[in-house]
mmCIF file of C-alpha atoms in Angstrom:
data_model
loop_
_atom_site.group_PDB
_atom_site.id
_atom_site.type_symbol
_atom_site.label_atom_id
_atom_site.label_comp_id
_atom_site.label_asym_id
_atom_site.label_seq_id
_atom_site.Cartn_x
_atom_site.Cartn_y
_atom_site.Cartn_z
ATOM 1 C CA UNK K 1 -48.422 8.402 -4.491
ATOM 2 C CA UNK K 2 -49.698 11.101 -2.151
ATOM 3 C CA UNK K 3 -48.647 12.421 1.199
ATOM 4 C CA UNK K 4 -50.464 11.192 4.270
ATOM 5 C CA UNK K 5 -50.785 12.577 7.746
ATOM 6 C CA UNK K 6 -48.281 11.105 10.172
ATOM 7 C CA UNK K 7 -51.037 9.861 12.495
ATOM 8 C CA UNK K 8 -52.474 7.542 9.849
ATOM 9 C CA UNK K 9 -50.846 4.461 11.397
ATOM 10 C CA UNK K 10 -52.536 3.368 14.586
ATOM 11 C CA UNK K 11 -49.951 2.857 17.350
ATOM 12 C CA UNK K 12 -52.065 0.112 18.940
ATOM 13 C CA UNK K 13 -51.650 -2.104 15.885
ATOM 14 C CA UNK K 14 -47.894 -1.773 15.605
ATOM 15 C CA UNK K 15 -45.638 -4.786 15.847
ATOM 16 C CA UNK K 16 -42.085 -3.726 16.577
ATOM 17 C CA UNK K 17 -39.758 -5.250 13.983
ATOM 18 C CA UNK K 18 -36.226 -4.485 15.188
ATOM 19 C CA UNK K 19 -33.699 -1.720 15.514
ATOM 20 C CA UNK K 20 -31.247 -1.270 12.671
ATOM 21 C CA UNK K 21 -28.093 0.626 11.937
ATOM 22 C CA UNK K 22 -27.028 1.805 8.498
ATOM 23 C CA UNK K 23 -23.652 3.592 8.454
ATOM 24 C CA UNK K 24 -24.458 5.126 11.804
ATOM 25 C CA UNK K 25 -28.056 5.966 10.969
ATOM 26 C CA UNK K 26 -30.079 4.317 13.703
ATOM 27 C CA UNK K 27 -33.693 3.524 12.926
ATOM 28 C CA UNK K 28 -36.586 1.275 13.761
ATOM 29 C CA UNK K 29 -39.335 -0.034 11.549
ATOM 30 C CA UNK K 30 -42.788 -0.669 12.932
ATOM 31 C CA UNK K 31 -45.233 -2.436 10.669
ATOM 32 C CA UNK K 32 -48.817 -3.368 11.533
ATOM 33 C CA UNK K 33 -48.968 -6.220 9.021
ATOM 34 C CA UNK K 34 -47.241 -9.374 10.293
ATOM 35 C CA UNK K 35 -46.460 -10.760 6.849
ATOM 36 C CA UNK K 36 -44.918 -7.546 5.570
ATOM 37 C CA UNK K 37 -43.150 -7.062 8.899
ATOM 38 C CA UNK K 38 -41.505 -10.473 8.522
ATOM 39 C CA UNK K 39 -40.449 -9.666 4.984
ATOM 40 C CA UNK K 40 -38.908 -6.366 6.056
ATOM 41 C CA UNK K 41 -37.174 -7.970 9.015
ATOM 42 C CA UNK K 42 -35.624 -10.499 6.656
ATOM 43 C CA UNK K 43 -34.407 -7.847 4.241
ATOM 44 C CA UNK K 44 -32.894 -5.721 6.967
ATOM 45 C CA UNK K 45 -31.464 -8.608 8.975
ATOM 46 C CA UNK K 46 -27.791 -7.831 8.219
ATOM 47 C CA UNK K 47 -28.311 -4.302 9.491
ATOM 48 C CA UNK K 48 -29.955 -5.605 12.655
ATOM 49 C CA UNK K 49 -26.725 -7.301 13.618
ATOM 50 C CA UNK K 50 -24.910 -4.025 13.186
ATOM 51 C CA UNK K 51 -27.535 -2.245 15.273
ATOM 52 C CA UNK K 52 -26.952 -4.510 18.219
ATOM 53 C CA UNK K 53 -23.336 -3.418 18.235
ATOM 54 C CA UNK K 54 -24.268 0.243 18.547
ATOM 55 C CA UNK K 55 -23.800 0.930 22.226
ATOM 56 C CA UNK K 56 -24.657 4.600 22.583
ATOM 57 C CA UNK K 57 -26.784 5.484 19.589
ATOM 58 C CA UNK K 58 -29.120 8.466 19.761
ATOM 59 C CA UNK K 59 -32.853 7.909 19.649
ATOM 60 C CA UNK K 60 -33.640 5.938 16.514
ATOM 61 C CA UNK K 61 -35.662 7.343 13.675
ATOM 62 C CA UNK K 62 -39.078 5.716 13.593
ATOM 63 C CA UNK K 63 -40.352 4.373 10.286
ATOM 64 C CA UNK K 64 -44.001 3.345 10.399
ATOM 65 C CA UNK K 65 -45.623 1.171 7.809
ATOM 66 C CA UNK K 66 -49.365 0.615 7.960
ATOM 67 C CA UNK K 67 -51.737 -1.473 5.883
ATOM 68 C CA UNK K 68 -54.711 0.494 4.539
ATOM 69 C CA UNK K 69 -57.749 -0.706 2.578
ATOM 70 C CA UNK K 70 -56.173 -0.087 -0.817
ATOM 71 C CA UNK K 71 -52.672 1.096 -0.057
ATOM 72 C CA UNK K 72 -49.763 0.829 2.335
ATOM 73 C CA UNK K 73 -48.679 3.961 4.175
ATOM 74 C CA UNK K 74 -45.049 4.787 4.769
ATOM 75 C CA UNK K 75 -44.349 7.449 7.382
ATOM 76 C CA UNK K 76 -40.873 8.547 8.418
ATOM 77 C CA UNK K 77 -39.107 11.727 9.421
ATOM 78 C CA UNK K 78 -38.484 12.839 5.857
ATOM 79 C CA UNK K 79 -41.046 10.900 3.887
ATOM 80 C CA UNK K 80 -44.776 10.213 4.089
ATOM 81 C CA UNK K 81 -46.412 8.316 1.265
ATOM 82 C CA UNK K 82 -49.309 6.121 0.271
ATOM 83 C CA UNK K 83 -48.011 3.303 -1.875
ATOM 84 C CA UNK K 84 -50.126 0.861 -3.850
ATOM 85 C CA UNK K 85 -48.238 -2.371 -3.174
ATOM 86 C CA UNK K 86 -45.947 -4.136 -0.742
ATOM 87 C CA UNK K 87 -43.274 -4.240 -3.410
ATOM 88 C CA UNK K 88 -43.266 -0.476 -3.732
ATOM 89 C CA UNK K 89 -43.063 -0.124 0.040
ATOM 90 C CA UNK K 90 -40.019 -2.369 0.048
ATOM 91 C CA UNK K 91 -38.475 -0.359 -2.815
ATOM 92 C CA UNK K 92 -39.124 2.902 -1.010
ATOM 93 C CA UNK K 93 -37.966 1.673 2.386
ATOM 94 C CA UNK K 94 -34.629 0.471 1.042
ATOM 95 C CA UNK K 95 -34.139 3.646 -0.979
ATOM 96 C CA UNK K 96 -35.021 5.745 2.059
ATOM 97 C CA UNK K 97 -32.681 3.882 4.394
ATOM 98 C CA UNK K 98 -29.911 4.203 1.837
ATOM 99 C CA UNK K 99 -30.345 7.930 1.437
ATOM 100 C CA UNK K 100 -30.457 8.460 5.200
ATOM 101 C CA UNK K 101 -27.359 6.323 5.709
ATOM 102 C CA UNK K 102 -25.403 8.255 3.111
ATOM 103 C CA UNK K 103 -26.569 11.567 4.516
ATOM 104 C CA UNK K 104 -25.523 10.450 7.981
ATOM 105 C CA UNK K 105 -22.046 9.327 7.008
ATOM 106 C CA UNK K 106 -21.314 12.333 4.853
ATOM 107 C CA UNK K 107 -22.252 14.693 7.704
ATOM 108 C CA UNK K 108 -19.582 13.379 10.060
ATOM 109 C CA UNK K 109 -17.220 10.965 8.275
ATOM 110 C CA UNK K 110 -15.728 9.859 5.003
ATOM 111 C CA UNK K 111 -18.050 7.611 3.041
ATOM 112 C CA UNK K 112 -17.314 6.131 -0.343
ATOM 113 C CA UNK K 113 -19.719 4.919 -2.975
ATOM 114 C CA UNK K 114 -18.240 1.441 -3.029
ATOM 115 C CA UNK K 115 -18.647 -2.271 -2.730
ATOM 116 C CA UNK K 116 -16.368 -4.110 -0.331
ATOM 117 C CA UNK K 117 -15.527 -7.685 0.635
ATOM 118 C CA UNK K 118 -13.197 -9.654 2.842
ATOM 119 C CA UNK K 119 -11.717 -13.123 2.700
ATOM 120 C CA UNK K 120 -9.109 -14.364 5.140
ATOM 121 C CA UNK K 121 -6.527 -11.580 5.389
ATOM 122 C CA UNK K 122 -7.630 -9.719 2.265
ATOM 123 C CA UNK K 123 -10.069 -6.818 2.322
ATOM 124 C CA UNK K 124 -11.055 -5.332 -1.036
ATOM 125 C CA UNK K 125 -12.577 -1.908 -1.547
ATOM 126 C CA UNK K 126 -14.250 -1.344 -4.930
ATOM 127 C CA UNK K 127 -15.385 2.273 -5.345
ATOM 128 C CA UNK K 128 -17.463 3.174 -8.365
ATOM 129 C CA UNK K 129 -20.372 5.285 -9.476
ATOM 130 C CA UNK K 130 -23.869 3.877 -9.905
ATOM 131 C CA UNK K 131 -24.197 1.629 -12.934
ATOM 132 C CA UNK K 132 -20.616 0.410 -12.783
ATOM 133 C CA UNK K 133 -21.641 -3.077 -11.721
ATOM 134 C CA UNK K 134 -20.865 -2.906 -8.001
ATOM 135 C CA UNK K 135 -23.850 -5.006 -7.009
ATOM 136 C CA UNK K 136 -23.181 -7.618 -9.671
ATOM 137 C CA UNK K 137 -19.590 -7.769 -8.508
ATOM 138 C CA UNK K 138 -20.760 -8.032 -4.899
ATOM 139 C CA UNK K 139 -23.068 -10.929 -5.683
ATOM 140 C CA UNK K 140 -20.336 -12.748 -7.592
ATOM 141 C CA UNK K 141 -17.785 -12.243 -4.838
ATOM 142 C CA UNK K 142 -20.127 -13.373 -2.084
ATOM 143 C CA UNK K 143 -21.114 -16.406 -4.151
ATOM 144 C CA UNK K 144 -17.396 -17.184 -4.443
ATOM 145 C CA UNK K 145 -17.065 -17.216 -0.670
ATOM 146 C CA UNK K 146 -16.205 -13.665 0.306
ATOM 147 C CA UNK K 147 -17.659 -11.946 3.341
ATOM 148 C CA UNK K 148 -19.915 -9.098 2.289
ATOM 149 C CA UNK K 149 -19.424 -5.535 3.523
ATOM 150 C CA UNK K 150 -21.569 -3.620 1.050
ATOM 151 C CA UNK K 151 -22.641 -3.225 -2.551
ATOM 152 C CA UNK K 152 -23.293 0.481 -2.125
ATOM 153 C CA UNK K 153 -21.303 2.382 0.494
ATOM 154 C CA UNK K 154 -18.654 2.049 3.169
ATOM 155 C CA UNK K 155 -17.188 4.446 5.668
ATOM 156 C CA UNK K 156 -13.437 4.746 6.114
ATOM 157 C CA UNK K 157 -12.536 5.253 9.751
ATOM 158 C CA UNK K 158 -10.604 8.501 9.983
ATOM 159 C CA UNK K 159 -8.404 7.233 12.848
ATOM 160 C CA UNK K 160 -7.631 3.667 11.833
ATOM 161 C CA UNK K 161 -8.364 3.474 8.121
ATOM 162 C CA UNK K 162 -10.654 0.510 8.827
ATOM 163 C CA UNK K 163 -13.649 -0.004 6.559
ATOM 164 C CA UNK K 164 -16.981 0.265 8.364
ATOM 165 C CA UNK K 165 -19.500 -1.947 6.586
ATOM 166 C CA UNK K 166 -23.010 -1.272 5.382
ATOM 167 C CA UNK K 167 -24.340 -4.759 4.653
ATOM 168 C CA UNK K 168 -27.628 -3.827 3.042
ATOM 169 C CA UNK K 169 -29.363 -6.405 0.829
ATOM 170 C CA UNK K 170 -27.561 -6.816 -2.481
ATOM 171 C CA UNK K 171 -29.625 -5.085 -5.143
ATOM 172 C CA UNK K 172 -29.660 -7.010 -8.397
ATOM 173 C CA UNK K 173 -31.165 -5.056 -11.256
ATOM 174 C CA UNK K 174 -32.915 -6.866 -14.127
ATOM 175 C CA UNK K 175 -29.828 -6.864 -16.343
ATOM 176 C CA UNK K 176 -27.857 -8.905 -13.811
ATOM 177 C CA UNK K 177 -30.536 -11.217 -12.460
ATOM 178 C CA UNK K 178 -29.972 -13.962 -15.030
ATOM 179 C CA UNK K 179 -26.456 -14.394 -13.641
ATOM 180 C CA UNK K 180 -27.789 -15.390 -10.239
ATOM 181 C CA UNK K 181 -30.912 -17.516 -10.764
ATOM 182 C CA UNK K 182 -30.302 -19.336 -7.494
ATOM 183 C CA UNK K 183 -31.355 -16.283 -5.467
ATOM 184 C CA UNK K 184 -34.531 -15.362 -7.310
ATOM 185 C CA UNK K 185 -36.960 -14.099 -4.658
ATOM 186 C CA UNK K 186 -40.178 -15.963 -3.995
ATOM 187 C CA UNK K 187 -42.196 -12.750 -4.093
ATOM 188 C CA UNK K 188 -41.743 -11.101 -7.485
ATOM 189 C CA UNK K 189 -43.255 -7.669 -6.861
ATOM 190 C CA UNK K 190 -40.126 -5.536 -7.104
ATOM 191 C CA UNK K 191 -38.149 -4.632 -10.199
ATOM 192 C CA UNK K 192 -34.837 -5.264 -8.487
ATOM 193 C CA UNK K 193 -34.053 -8.332 -6.462
ATOM 194 C CA UNK K 194 -33.024 -7.607 -2.882
ATOM 195 C CA UNK K 195 -30.799 -10.463 -1.894
ATOM 196 C CA UNK K 196 -29.689 -11.393 1.594
ATOM 197 C CA UNK K 197 -25.947 -12.082 1.241
ATOM 198 C CA UNK K 198 -26.470 -15.169 3.378
ATOM 199 C CA UNK K 199 -28.538 -16.630 0.546
ATOM 200 C CA UNK K 200 -25.218 -18.087 -0.654
ATOM 201 C CA UNK K 201 -24.445 -19.492 2.767
ATOM 202 C CA UNK K 202 -22.816 -18.370 5.975
ATOM 203 C CA UNK K 203 -19.580 -16.436 5.679
ATOM 204 C CA UNK K 204 -17.086 -15.553 8.408
ATOM 205 C CA UNK K 205 -17.875 -12.356 10.297
ATOM 206 C CA UNK K 206 -16.125 -9.257 9.043
ATOM 207 C CA UNK K 207 -12.942 -8.469 10.922
ATOM 208 C CA UNK K 208 -12.427 -4.669 10.843
ATOM 209 C CA UNK K 209 -9.456 -3.806 8.674
ATOM 210 C CA UNK K 210 -8.162 -1.184 6.267
ATOM 211 C CA UNK K 211 -8.409 -2.303 2.655
ATOM 212 C CA UNK K 212 -5.629 -4.519 1.365
ATOM 213 C CA UNK K 213 -6.252 -3.228 -2.149
ATOM 214 C CA UNK K 214 -8.574 -0.844 -3.928
ATOM 215 C CA UNK K 215 -10.106 -1.979 -7.212
ATOM 216 C CA UNK K 216 -11.987 0.499 -9.373
ATOM 217 C CA UNK K 217 -14.407 -1.587 -11.468
ATOM 218 C CA UNK K 218 -15.077 -0.048 -14.851
ATOM 219 C CA UNK K 219 -17.649 -1.715 -17.089
ATOM 220 C CA UNK K 220 -17.002 -1.182 -20.786
ATOM 221 C CA UNK K 221 -19.211 -3.121 -23.183
ATOM 222 C CA UNK K 222 -17.216 -5.234 -25.605
ATOM 223 C CA UNK K 223 -13.857 -4.381 -24.096
ATOM 224 C CA UNK K 224 -11.064 -6.787 -23.276
ATOM 225 C CA UNK K 225 -10.086 -7.315 -19.677
ATOM 226 C CA UNK K 226 -7.458 -4.840 -18.557
ATOM 227 C CA UNK K 227 -5.879 -4.053 -15.202
ATOM 228 C CA UNK K 228 -4.088 -0.769 -14.640
ATOM 229 C CA UNK K 229 -1.991 -0.159 -11.557
ATOM 230 C CA UNK K 230 -2.693 3.485 -10.738
ATOM 231 C CA UNK K 231 0.000 5.738 -9.267
ATOM 232 C CA UNK K 232 -1.114 7.269 -5.953
ATOM 233 C CA UNK K 233 -1.899 10.720 -7.323
ATOM 234 C CA UNK K 234 -4.051 9.356 -10.126
ATOM 235 C CA UNK K 235 -5.667 6.977 -7.670
ATOM 236 C CA UNK K 236 -6.579 9.910 -5.418
ATOM 237 C CA UNK K 237 -8.189 11.731 -8.324
ATOM 238 C CA UNK K 238 -10.166 8.634 -9.267
ATOM 239 C CA UNK K 239 -11.360 8.036 -5.711
ATOM 240 C CA UNK K 240 -12.395 11.593 -4.893
ATOM 241 C CA UNK K 241 -15.555 11.590 -7.049
ATOM 242 C CA UNK K 242 -16.746 8.458 -5.245
ATOM 243 C CA UNK K 243 -16.647 10.262 -1.881
ATOM 244 C CA UNK K 244 -20.056 11.356 -0.608
ATOM 245 C CA UNK K 245 -20.400 15.136 -0.258
ATOM 246 C CA UNK K 246 -16.665 15.837 -0.420
ATOM 247 C CA UNK K 247 -17.223 19.516 0.378
ATOM 248 C CA UNK K 248 -18.811 18.740 3.748
ATOM 249 C CA UNK K 249 -15.426 17.776 5.193
ATOM 250 C CA UNK K 250 -12.647 18.522 2.741
ATOM 251 C CA UNK K 251 -9.806 18.441 5.299
ATOM 252 C CA UNK K 252 -10.908 15.074 6.641
ATOM 253 C CA UNK K 253 -11.685 13.638 3.211
ATOM 254 C CA UNK K 254 -8.326 14.772 1.814
ATOM 255 C CA UNK K 255 -6.534 13.218 4.795
ATOM 256 C CA UNK K 256 -8.410 9.925 4.529
ATOM 257 C CA UNK K 257 -7.909 9.582 0.774
ATOM 258 C CA UNK K 258 -4.258 10.627 1.048
ATOM 259 C CA UNK K 259 -3.556 7.950 3.600
ATOM 260 C CA UNK K 260 -5.469 5.414 1.547
ATOM 261 C CA UNK K 261 -3.519 5.958 -1.684
ATOM 262 C CA UNK K 262 -0.150 6.238 0.054
ATOM 263 C CA UNK K 263 -0.549 2.900 1.761
ATOM 264 C CA UNK K 264 -2.741 0.801 -0.513
ATOM 265 C CA UNK K 265 -2.330 -0.428 -4.095
ATOM 266 C CA UNK K 266 -5.068 0.874 -6.380
ATOM 267 C CA UNK K 267 -6.080 -0.816 -9.626
ATOM 268 C CA UNK K 268 -8.521 0.012 -12.382
ATOM 269 C CA UNK K 269 -10.246 -3.128 -13.637
ATOM 270 C CA UNK K 270 -11.898 -2.683 -17.032
ATOM 271 C CA UNK K 271 -14.221 -5.498 -18.010
ATOM 272 C CA UNK K 272 -17.160 -6.443 -20.170
ATOM 273 C CA UNK K 273 -18.312 -9.687 -18.544
ATOM 274 C CA UNK K 274 -18.656 -11.140 -15.091
ATOM 275 C CA UNK K 275 -16.163 -13.849 -15.970
ATOM 276 C CA UNK K 276 -13.592 -11.172 -16.846
ATOM 277 C CA UNK K 277 -14.245 -9.549 -13.474
ATOM 278 C CA UNK K 278 -13.467 -12.785 -11.670
ATOM 279 C CA UNK K 279 -10.383 -13.360 -13.784
ATOM 280 C CA UNK K 280 -9.201 -9.809 -13.164
ATOM 281 C CA UNK K 281 -9.795 -10.068 -9.446
ATOM 282 C CA UNK K 282 -7.803 -13.305 -9.341
ATOM 283 C CA UNK K 283 -4.910 -11.614 -11.168
ATOM 284 C CA UNK K 284 -4.971 -8.682 -8.783
ATOM 285 C CA UNK K 285 -5.087 -10.925 -5.732
ATOM 286 C CA UNK K 286 -2.082 -12.880 -6.945
ATOM 287 C CA UNK K 287 -0.055 -9.694 -7.052
ATOM 288 C CA UNK K 288 -0.838 -8.214 -3.670
ATOM 289 C CA UNK K 289 0.621 -9.283 -0.347
ATOM 290 C CA UNK K 290 -1.939 -11.016 1.840
ATOM 291 C CA UNK M 1 3.236 35.941 -17.565
ATOM 292 C CA UNK M 2 2.191 37.745 -14.428
ATOM 293 C CA UNK M 3 4.273 40.672 -15.702
ATOM 294 C CA UNK M 4 6.845 42.784 -13.911
ATOM 295 C CA UNK M 5 10.274 41.757 -12.731
ATOM 296 C CA UNK M 6 10.143 38.314 -11.143
ATOM 297 C CA UNK M 7 11.678 39.527 -7.909
ATOM 298 C CA UNK M 8 8.830 42.023 -7.349
ATOM 299 C CA UNK M 9 5.936 39.592 -7.552
ATOM 300 C CA UNK M 10 4.786 37.714 -4.492
ATOM 301 C CA UNK M 11 2.336 34.824 -4.685
ATOM 302 C CA UNK M 12 0.120 33.441 -1.963
ATOM 303 C CA UNK M 13 -1.914 30.319 -1.410
ATOM 304 C CA UNK M 14 -5.653 30.908 -1.851
ATOM 305 C CA UNK M 15 -7.897 30.960 1.187
ATOM 306 C CA UNK M 16 -9.365 27.604 2.090
ATOM 307 C CA UNK M 17 -6.987 25.519 -0.021
ATOM 308 C CA UNK M 18 -6.272 22.056 1.390
ATOM 309 C CA UNK M 19 -3.123 20.210 0.334
ATOM 310 C CA UNK M 20 -2.515 16.500 0.723
ATOM 311 C CA UNK M 21 0.645 14.625 -0.312
ATOM 312 C CA UNK M 22 0.097 11.418 -2.245
ATOM 313 C CA UNK M 23 3.640 10.086 -2.218
ATOM 314 C CA UNK M 24 4.154 10.937 -5.874
ATOM 315 C CA UNK M 25 2.927 14.520 -5.793
ATOM 316 C CA UNK M 26 0.411 16.742 -4.135
ATOM 317 C CA UNK M 27 -3.353 17.094 -4.446
ATOM 318 C CA UNK M 28 -4.892 20.514 -3.859
ATOM 319 C CA UNK M 29 -8.533 21.076 -2.979
ATOM 320 C CA UNK M 30 -9.938 24.493 -3.807
ATOM 321 C CA UNK M 31 -13.318 25.371 -2.312
ATOM 322 C CA UNK M 32 -14.184 28.217 -4.723
ATOM 323 C CA UNK M 33 -14.883 27.007 -7.309
ATOM 324 C CA UNK M 34 -14.712 23.514 -5.894
ATOM 325 C CA UNK M 35 -11.997 21.588 -7.678
ATOM 326 C CA UNK M 36 -9.136 19.160 -7.190
ATOM 327 C CA UNK M 37 -5.730 19.530 -8.795
ATOM 328 C CA UNK M 38 -2.931 16.992 -8.997
ATOM 329 C CA UNK M 39 0.602 18.389 -9.023
ATOM 330 C CA UNK M 40 3.680 16.372 -9.916
ATOM 331 C CA UNK M 41 6.613 16.528 -7.479
ATOM 332 C CA UNK M 42 8.355 19.503 -9.081
ATOM 333 C CA UNK M 43 5.144 21.527 -9.398
ATOM 334 C CA UNK M 44 4.287 20.584 -5.817
ATOM 335 C CA UNK M 45 7.638 21.912 -4.656
ATOM 336 C CA UNK M 46 7.134 25.184 -6.513
ATOM 337 C CA UNK M 47 3.616 25.569 -5.085
ATOM 338 C CA UNK M 48 4.782 24.882 -1.543
ATOM 339 C CA UNK M 49 7.663 27.351 -1.847
ATOM 340 C CA UNK M 50 5.594 30.047 -3.520
ATOM 341 C CA UNK M 51 3.622 31.207 -0.510
ATOM 342 C CA UNK M 52 4.966 34.722 0.075
ATOM 343 C CA UNK M 53 8.146 34.320 -1.956
ATOM 344 C CA UNK M 54 9.129 36.019 -5.184
ATOM 345 C CA UNK M 55 9.759 33.873 -8.253
ATOM 346 C CA UNK M 56 13.476 34.544 -7.906
ATOM 347 C CA UNK M 57 13.406 33.268 -4.324
ATOM 348 C CA UNK M 58 11.371 30.244 -5.362
ATOM 349 C CA UNK M 59 13.820 29.572 -8.153
ATOM 350 C CA UNK M 60 16.782 29.801 -5.776
ATOM 351 C CA UNK M 61 15.133 27.395 -3.380
ATOM 352 C CA UNK M 62 14.333 24.953 -6.196
ATOM 353 C CA UNK M 63 17.892 25.240 -7.474
ATOM 354 C CA UNK M 64 19.052 24.095 -4.065
ATOM 355 C CA UNK M 65 17.106 20.850 -4.570
ATOM 356 C CA UNK M 66 17.856 20.451 -8.288
ATOM 357 C CA UNK M 67 21.271 22.030 -8.905
ATOM 358 C CA UNK M 68 22.398 22.549 -12.481
ATOM 359 C CA UNK M 69 18.901 22.756 -13.964
ATOM 360 C CA UNK M 70 19.082 25.030 -17.035
ATOM 361 C CA UNK M 71 16.626 27.935 -17.453
ATOM 362 C CA UNK M 72 15.235 27.272 -13.989
ATOM 363 C CA UNK M 73 13.933 30.781 -13.336
ATOM 364 C CA UNK M 74 12.128 30.762 -16.671
ATOM 365 C CA UNK M 75 10.508 27.422 -15.840
ATOM 366 C CA UNK M 76 9.521 28.552 -12.356
ATOM 367 C CA UNK M 77 7.939 31.752 -13.661
ATOM 368 C CA UNK M 78 5.990 29.787 -16.257
ATOM 369 C CA UNK M 79 4.828 27.317 -13.616
ATOM 370 C CA UNK M 80 3.756 30.108 -11.284
ATOM 371 C CA UNK M 81 1.856 31.840 -14.076
ATOM 372 C CA UNK M 82 0.073 28.602 -14.869
ATOM 373 C CA UNK M 83 -0.851 28.134 -11.211
ATOM 374 C CA UNK M 84 -2.198 31.671 -10.975
ATOM 375 C CA UNK M 85 -4.296 31.028 -14.081
ATOM 376 C CA UNK M 86 -5.696 27.818 -12.534
ATOM 377 C CA UNK M 87 -6.435 29.562 -9.235
ATOM 378 C CA UNK M 88 -3.854 27.581 -7.273
ATOM 379 C CA UNK M 89 -1.956 30.735 -6.368
ATOM 380 C CA UNK M 90 -2.936 34.329 -5.855
ATOM 381 C CA UNK M 91 -0.780 36.901 -7.538
ATOM 382 C CA UNK M 92 0.198 39.241 -4.694
ATOM 383 C CA UNK M 93 -0.452 42.336 -6.788
ATOM 384 C CA UNK M 94 -4.128 41.432 -7.004
ATOM 385 C CA UNK M 95 -4.606 41.438 -3.213
#
């Protein structure tokens, strides 16, 4: 990889893809290669729907992707690279969008590192650090019929407590891919699979709501399934480390987490297998009021 | 122990502390060094009462909520000392 000048991409060749919104970060992607542009548009499609709902967004960040003779250039406000393959451009684009989204939300709101889902009157928030299996859980839940909010991050509305979704493609790392063979991508040039949640079929649109329950997924190899009902104070302490940049807004973050744990049951779900996760989720759902 | 007669010591909340009730206690956020602390209900009560009061006054106020508690002043002083050590309170003599 090496930096490139921002004027490398010729404006005359650009095909506008769409506008997108990721946790309030408003951006557009222009790509001069129709095939890659279509691929990107497909990956970002769930964010495009969110972008259309943004009524008064500031000027979007422009991301420009250009095909060169032996590379693909990626030029954005905070990143300019030459990348050797389409797959690496896709990897970098999704990483970049994610980092910008998280930076955006942590500068003005309360964002949690979390997966989230909704079905009928139940909205589940599942905060956890990277590597805890959020994306695997997300894929399993969506496959089981849940509406997808995110496998990575959500914002909690400071006024209403509603979850604000970030429906990025579900990122399945190699260790989890065998569990979901039905969504193997046609183009195999990325290490992770980036899965459109609609690959498992249409789901009802998300209806904004505070979470009905919070489930902290905790992968522990070889362990038995266990569910712990956390008292509010302990729940607060478990949730705080999943908050993006807590120090940027401690008063707001304390208020949001306080309200969350006072009004919402919080469980720790320890599991070793996907089947245990589903079993644990079913147990938790039986015990909470819909 | 913070030392000195309990009725001469005044504690204060540190600058920038943010407190949030959880329903079963109180969480404190300290900016320097950044940390979170979970207090159970009795410790939360002591911390809330301690801002500008002497240990004896805190103890009297706690006694009003929990009458008949043995060795209350001793417990309150120990709790206050622990909070000073953890940075949750400032010993007034150090200001």
